[in-house]
PDB file of C-alpha atoms in Angstrom:
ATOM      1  CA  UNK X  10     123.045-175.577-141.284  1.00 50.00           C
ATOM      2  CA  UNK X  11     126.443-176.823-141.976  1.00 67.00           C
ATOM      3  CA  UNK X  12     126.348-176.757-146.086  1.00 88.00           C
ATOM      4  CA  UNK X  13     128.158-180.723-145.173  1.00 94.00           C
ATOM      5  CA  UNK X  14     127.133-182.230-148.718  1.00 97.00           C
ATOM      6  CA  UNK X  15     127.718-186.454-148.459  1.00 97.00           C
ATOM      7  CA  UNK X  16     127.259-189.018-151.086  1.00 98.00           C
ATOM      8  CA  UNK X  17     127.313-192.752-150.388  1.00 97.00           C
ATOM      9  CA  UNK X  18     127.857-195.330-152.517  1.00 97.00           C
ATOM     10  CA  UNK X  19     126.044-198.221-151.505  1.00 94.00           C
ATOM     11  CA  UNK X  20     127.055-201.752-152.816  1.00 93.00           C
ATOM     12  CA  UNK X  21     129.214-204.986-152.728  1.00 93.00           C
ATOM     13  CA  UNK X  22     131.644-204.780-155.661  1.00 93.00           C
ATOM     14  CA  UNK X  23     132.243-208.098-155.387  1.00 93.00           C
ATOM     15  CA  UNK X  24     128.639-209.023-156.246  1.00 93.00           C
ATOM     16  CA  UNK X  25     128.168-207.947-160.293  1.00 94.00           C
ATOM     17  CA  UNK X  26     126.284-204.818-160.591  1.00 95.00           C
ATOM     18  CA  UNK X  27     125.991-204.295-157.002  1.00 94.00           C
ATOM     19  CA  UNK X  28     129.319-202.398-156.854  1.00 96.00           C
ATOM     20  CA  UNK X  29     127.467-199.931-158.694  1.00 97.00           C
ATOM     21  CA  UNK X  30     127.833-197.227-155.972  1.00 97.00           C
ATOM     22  CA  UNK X  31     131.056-197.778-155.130  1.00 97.00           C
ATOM     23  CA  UNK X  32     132.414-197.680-158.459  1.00 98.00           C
ATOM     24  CA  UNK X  33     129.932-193.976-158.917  1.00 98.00           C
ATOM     25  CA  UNK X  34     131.532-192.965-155.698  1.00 98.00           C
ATOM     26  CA  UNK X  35     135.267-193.539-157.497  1.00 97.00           C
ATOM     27  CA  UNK X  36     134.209-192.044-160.770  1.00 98.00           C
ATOM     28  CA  UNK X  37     133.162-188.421-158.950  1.00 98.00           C
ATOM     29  CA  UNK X  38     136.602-188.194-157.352  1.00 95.00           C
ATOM     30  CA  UNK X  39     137.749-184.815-158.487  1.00 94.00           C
ATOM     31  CA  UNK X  40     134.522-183.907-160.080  1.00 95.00           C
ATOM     32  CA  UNK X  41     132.577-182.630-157.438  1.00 96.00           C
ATOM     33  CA  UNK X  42     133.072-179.645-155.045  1.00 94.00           C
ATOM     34  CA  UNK X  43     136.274-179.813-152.064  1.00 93.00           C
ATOM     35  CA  UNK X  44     134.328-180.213-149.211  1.00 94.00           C
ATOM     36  CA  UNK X  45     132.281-183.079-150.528  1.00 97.00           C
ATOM     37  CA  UNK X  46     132.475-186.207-148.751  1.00 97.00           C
ATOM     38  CA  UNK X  47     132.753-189.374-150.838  1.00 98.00           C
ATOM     39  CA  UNK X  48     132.121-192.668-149.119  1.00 97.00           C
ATOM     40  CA  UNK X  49     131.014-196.095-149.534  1.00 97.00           C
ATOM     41  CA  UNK X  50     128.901-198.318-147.443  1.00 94.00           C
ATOM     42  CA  UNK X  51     127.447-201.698-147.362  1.00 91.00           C
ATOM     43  CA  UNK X  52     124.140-200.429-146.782  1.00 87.00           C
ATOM     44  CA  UNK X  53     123.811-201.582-143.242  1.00 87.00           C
ATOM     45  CA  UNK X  54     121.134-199.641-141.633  1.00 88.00           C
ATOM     46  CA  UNK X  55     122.968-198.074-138.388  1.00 87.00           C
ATOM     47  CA  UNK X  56     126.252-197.403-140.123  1.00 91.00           C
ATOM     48  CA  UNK X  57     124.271-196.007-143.054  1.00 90.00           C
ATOM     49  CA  UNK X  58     122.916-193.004-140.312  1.00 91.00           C
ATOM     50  CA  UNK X  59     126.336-192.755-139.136  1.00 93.00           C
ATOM     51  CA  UNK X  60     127.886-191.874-142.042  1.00 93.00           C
ATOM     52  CA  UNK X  61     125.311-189.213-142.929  1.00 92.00           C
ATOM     53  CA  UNK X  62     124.954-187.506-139.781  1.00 92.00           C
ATOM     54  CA  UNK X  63     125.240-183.954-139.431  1.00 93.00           C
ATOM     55  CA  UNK X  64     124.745-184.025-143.176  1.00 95.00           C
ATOM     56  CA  UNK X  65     122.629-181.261-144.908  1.00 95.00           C
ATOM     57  CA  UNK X  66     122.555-182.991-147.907  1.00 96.00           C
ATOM     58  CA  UNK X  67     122.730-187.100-148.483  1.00 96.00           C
ATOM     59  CA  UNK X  68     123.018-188.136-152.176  1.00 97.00           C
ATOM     60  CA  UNK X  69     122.725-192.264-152.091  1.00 95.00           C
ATOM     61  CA  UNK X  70     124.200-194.221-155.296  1.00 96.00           C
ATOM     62  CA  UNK X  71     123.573-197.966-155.406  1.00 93.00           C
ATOM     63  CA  UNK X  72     121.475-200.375-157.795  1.00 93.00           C
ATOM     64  CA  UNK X  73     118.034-201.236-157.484  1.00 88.00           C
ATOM     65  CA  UNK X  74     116.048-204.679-158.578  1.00 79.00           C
ATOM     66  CA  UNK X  75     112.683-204.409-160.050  1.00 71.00           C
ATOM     67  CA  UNK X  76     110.220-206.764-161.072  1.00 67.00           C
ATOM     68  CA  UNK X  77     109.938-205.701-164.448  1.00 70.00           C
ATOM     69  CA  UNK X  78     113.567-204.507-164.778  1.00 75.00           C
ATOM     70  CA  UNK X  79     115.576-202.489-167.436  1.00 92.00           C
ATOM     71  CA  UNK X  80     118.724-202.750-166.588  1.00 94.00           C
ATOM     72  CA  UNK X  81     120.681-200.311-166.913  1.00 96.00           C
ATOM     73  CA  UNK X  82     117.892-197.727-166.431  1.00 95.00           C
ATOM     74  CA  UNK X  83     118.002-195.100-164.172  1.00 96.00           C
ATOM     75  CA  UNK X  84     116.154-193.630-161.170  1.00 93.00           C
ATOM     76  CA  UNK X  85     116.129-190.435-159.168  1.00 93.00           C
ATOM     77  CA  UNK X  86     113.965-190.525-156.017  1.00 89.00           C
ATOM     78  CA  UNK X  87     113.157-188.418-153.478  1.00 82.00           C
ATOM     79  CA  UNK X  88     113.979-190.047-149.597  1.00 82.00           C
ATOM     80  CA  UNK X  89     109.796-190.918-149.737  1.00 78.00           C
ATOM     81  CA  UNK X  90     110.246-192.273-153.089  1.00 80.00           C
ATOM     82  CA  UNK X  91     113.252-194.550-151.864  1.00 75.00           C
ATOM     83  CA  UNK X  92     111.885-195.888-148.943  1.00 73.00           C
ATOM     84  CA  UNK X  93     108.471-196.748-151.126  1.00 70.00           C
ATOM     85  CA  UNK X  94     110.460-198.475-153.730  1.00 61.00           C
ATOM     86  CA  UNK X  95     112.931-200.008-151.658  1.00 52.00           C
ATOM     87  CA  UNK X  96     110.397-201.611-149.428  1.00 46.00           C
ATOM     88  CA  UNK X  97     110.777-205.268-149.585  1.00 42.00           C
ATOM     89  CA  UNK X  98     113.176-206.719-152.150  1.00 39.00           C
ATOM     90  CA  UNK X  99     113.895-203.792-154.339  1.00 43.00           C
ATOM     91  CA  UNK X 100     117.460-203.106-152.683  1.00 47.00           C
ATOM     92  CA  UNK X 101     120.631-205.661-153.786  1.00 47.00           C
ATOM     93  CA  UNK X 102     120.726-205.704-149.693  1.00 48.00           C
ATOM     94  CA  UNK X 103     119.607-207.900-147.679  1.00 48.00           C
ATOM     95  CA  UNK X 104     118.303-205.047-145.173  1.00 51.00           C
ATOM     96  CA  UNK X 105     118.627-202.358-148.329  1.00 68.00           C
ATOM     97  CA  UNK X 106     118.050-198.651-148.246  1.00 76.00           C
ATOM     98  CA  UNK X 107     114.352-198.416-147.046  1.00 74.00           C
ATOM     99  CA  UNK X 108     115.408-200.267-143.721  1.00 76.00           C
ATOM    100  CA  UNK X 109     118.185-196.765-143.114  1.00 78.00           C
ATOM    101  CA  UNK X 110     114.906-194.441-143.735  1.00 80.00           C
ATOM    102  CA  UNK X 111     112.812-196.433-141.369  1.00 77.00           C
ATOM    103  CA  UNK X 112     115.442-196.577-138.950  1.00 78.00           C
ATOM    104  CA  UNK X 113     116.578-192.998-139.401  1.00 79.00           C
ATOM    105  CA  UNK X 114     113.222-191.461-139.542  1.00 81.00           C
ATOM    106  CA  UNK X 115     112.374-193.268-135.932  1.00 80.00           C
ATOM    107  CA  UNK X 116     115.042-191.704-134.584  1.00 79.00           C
ATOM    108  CA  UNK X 117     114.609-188.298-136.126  1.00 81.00           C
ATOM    109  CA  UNK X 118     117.846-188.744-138.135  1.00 84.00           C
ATOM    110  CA  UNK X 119     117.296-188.029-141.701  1.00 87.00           C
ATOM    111  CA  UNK X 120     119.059-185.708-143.043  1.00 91.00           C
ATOM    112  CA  UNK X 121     117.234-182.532-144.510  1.00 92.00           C
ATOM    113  CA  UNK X 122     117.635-183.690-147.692  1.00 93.00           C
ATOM    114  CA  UNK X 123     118.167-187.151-149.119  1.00 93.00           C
ATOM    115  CA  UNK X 124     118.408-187.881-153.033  1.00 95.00           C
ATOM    116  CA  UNK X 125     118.463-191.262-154.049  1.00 94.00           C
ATOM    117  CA  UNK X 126     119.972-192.172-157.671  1.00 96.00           C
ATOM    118  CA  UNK X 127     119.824-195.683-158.544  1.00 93.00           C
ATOM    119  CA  UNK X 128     120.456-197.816-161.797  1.00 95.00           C
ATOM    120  CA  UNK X 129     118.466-201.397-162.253  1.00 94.00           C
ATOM    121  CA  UNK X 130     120.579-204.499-161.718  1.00 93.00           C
ATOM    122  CA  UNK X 131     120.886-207.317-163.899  1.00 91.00           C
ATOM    123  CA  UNK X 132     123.278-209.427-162.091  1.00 86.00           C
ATOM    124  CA  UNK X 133     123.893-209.485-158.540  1.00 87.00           C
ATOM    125  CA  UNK X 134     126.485-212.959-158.507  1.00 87.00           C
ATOM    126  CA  UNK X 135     128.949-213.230-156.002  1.00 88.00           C
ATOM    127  CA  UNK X 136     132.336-212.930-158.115  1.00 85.00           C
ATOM    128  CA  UNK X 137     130.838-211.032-161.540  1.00 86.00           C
ATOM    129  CA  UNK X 138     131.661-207.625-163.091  1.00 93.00           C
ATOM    130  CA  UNK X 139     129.185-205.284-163.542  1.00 95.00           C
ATOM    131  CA  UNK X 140     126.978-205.943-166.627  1.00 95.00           C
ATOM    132  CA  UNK X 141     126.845-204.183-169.803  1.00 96.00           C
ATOM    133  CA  UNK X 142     124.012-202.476-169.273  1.00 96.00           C
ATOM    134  CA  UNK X 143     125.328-200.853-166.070  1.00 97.00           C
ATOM    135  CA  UNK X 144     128.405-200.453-166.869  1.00 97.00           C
ATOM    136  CA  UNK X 145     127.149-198.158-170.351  1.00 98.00           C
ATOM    137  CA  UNK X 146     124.785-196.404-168.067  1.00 98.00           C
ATOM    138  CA  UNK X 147     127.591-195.615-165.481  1.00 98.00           C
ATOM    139  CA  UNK X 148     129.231-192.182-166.818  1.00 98.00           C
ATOM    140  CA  UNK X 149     125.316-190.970-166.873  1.00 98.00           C
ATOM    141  CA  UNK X 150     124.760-191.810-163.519  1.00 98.00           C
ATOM    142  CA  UNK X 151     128.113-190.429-162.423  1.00 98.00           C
ATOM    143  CA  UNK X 152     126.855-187.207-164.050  1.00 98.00           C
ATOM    144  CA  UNK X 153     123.201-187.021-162.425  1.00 97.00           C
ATOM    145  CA  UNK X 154     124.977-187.627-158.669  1.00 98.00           C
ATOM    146  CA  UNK X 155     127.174-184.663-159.585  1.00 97.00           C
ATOM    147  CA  UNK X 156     124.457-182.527-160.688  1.00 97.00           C
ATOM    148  CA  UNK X 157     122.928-183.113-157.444  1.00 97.00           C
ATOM    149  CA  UNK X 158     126.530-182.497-155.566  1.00 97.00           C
ATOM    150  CA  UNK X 159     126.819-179.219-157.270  1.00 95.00           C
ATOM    151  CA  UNK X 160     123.112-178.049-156.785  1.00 94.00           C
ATOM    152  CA  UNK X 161     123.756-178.991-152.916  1.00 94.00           C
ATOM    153  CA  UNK X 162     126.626-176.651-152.455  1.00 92.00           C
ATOM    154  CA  UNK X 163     124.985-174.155-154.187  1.00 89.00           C
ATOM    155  CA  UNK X 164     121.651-174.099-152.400  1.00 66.00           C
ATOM    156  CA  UNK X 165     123.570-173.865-149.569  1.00 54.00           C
ATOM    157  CA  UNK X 166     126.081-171.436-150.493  1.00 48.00           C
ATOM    158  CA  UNK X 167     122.914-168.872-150.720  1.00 47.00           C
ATOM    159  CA  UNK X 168     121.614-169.899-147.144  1.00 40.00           C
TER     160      UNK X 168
END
């Protein structure tokens, strides 16, 4: 294994709280281990497996819409969990996240392990900021992802 620890921050951060991951993706710069590769996406399925392959470890950031939702709440999910609860219209994309595990498990290209930390959306407008909700629930979420950075390059430092 190659210890190669990514996190992608899925999300338009032109669309409200859909910029999310991106802006999660920002906030761990210089928080996480050297090594650690920090990149956004749009969530488009092929470029999605693209930018984790060869990974050991994919940690995912982006919002989630739920028919009952909280915003602001957050979500850690396994990659079975994800592509269960992304199914559909749970992602802020119009493909989303469970279209990348489809895809990638078809083609035998998930990544050993996947992690999935997501915050509910409240607004998703073309030209907004991100909401209150996620914005207050942002540092936490930037914390969890980090926790899960760490705990990568740990497990694999004792491989």
């Amino acid at each position: 294994m190659s210890g190669r620890v990514v996190v992608i921050g899925v999300g338009n951060p032109l669309r409200g709280d859909d910029g999310v991951g991106p802006a999660a993706v920002e906030g761990l710069r210089g928080r996480v281990p050297d090594g650690t590769v920090l990149t956004v996406s749009d969530g488009e399925p092929a470029r999605m497996l693209d930018l984790w392959d060869g990974a050991d470890t994919v940690v995912v950031v982006e919002a989630l819409r739920a028919g009952l939702a909280r915003p602001g709440r957050l979500h850690t999910l396994t990659a079975a969990d994800a592509a269960s609860r992304t199914a559909g219209t749970a992602s802020t994309h119009a493909l989303g996240l469970g279209a990348s595990l489809a895809l990638a498990e078809a083609l035998d290209r998930l990544p050993p392990t996947l992690v999935v930390h997501a915050v509910e959306a409240a607004d998703v407008e073309l030209g907004a900021h991100l909401s209150e909700p996620v914005r207050s629930a942002l540092p936490e979420l930037i914390d969890r992802v980090a926790a899960s950075v760490r705990q990568a390059h740990g497990r694999d430092g004792e491989q």
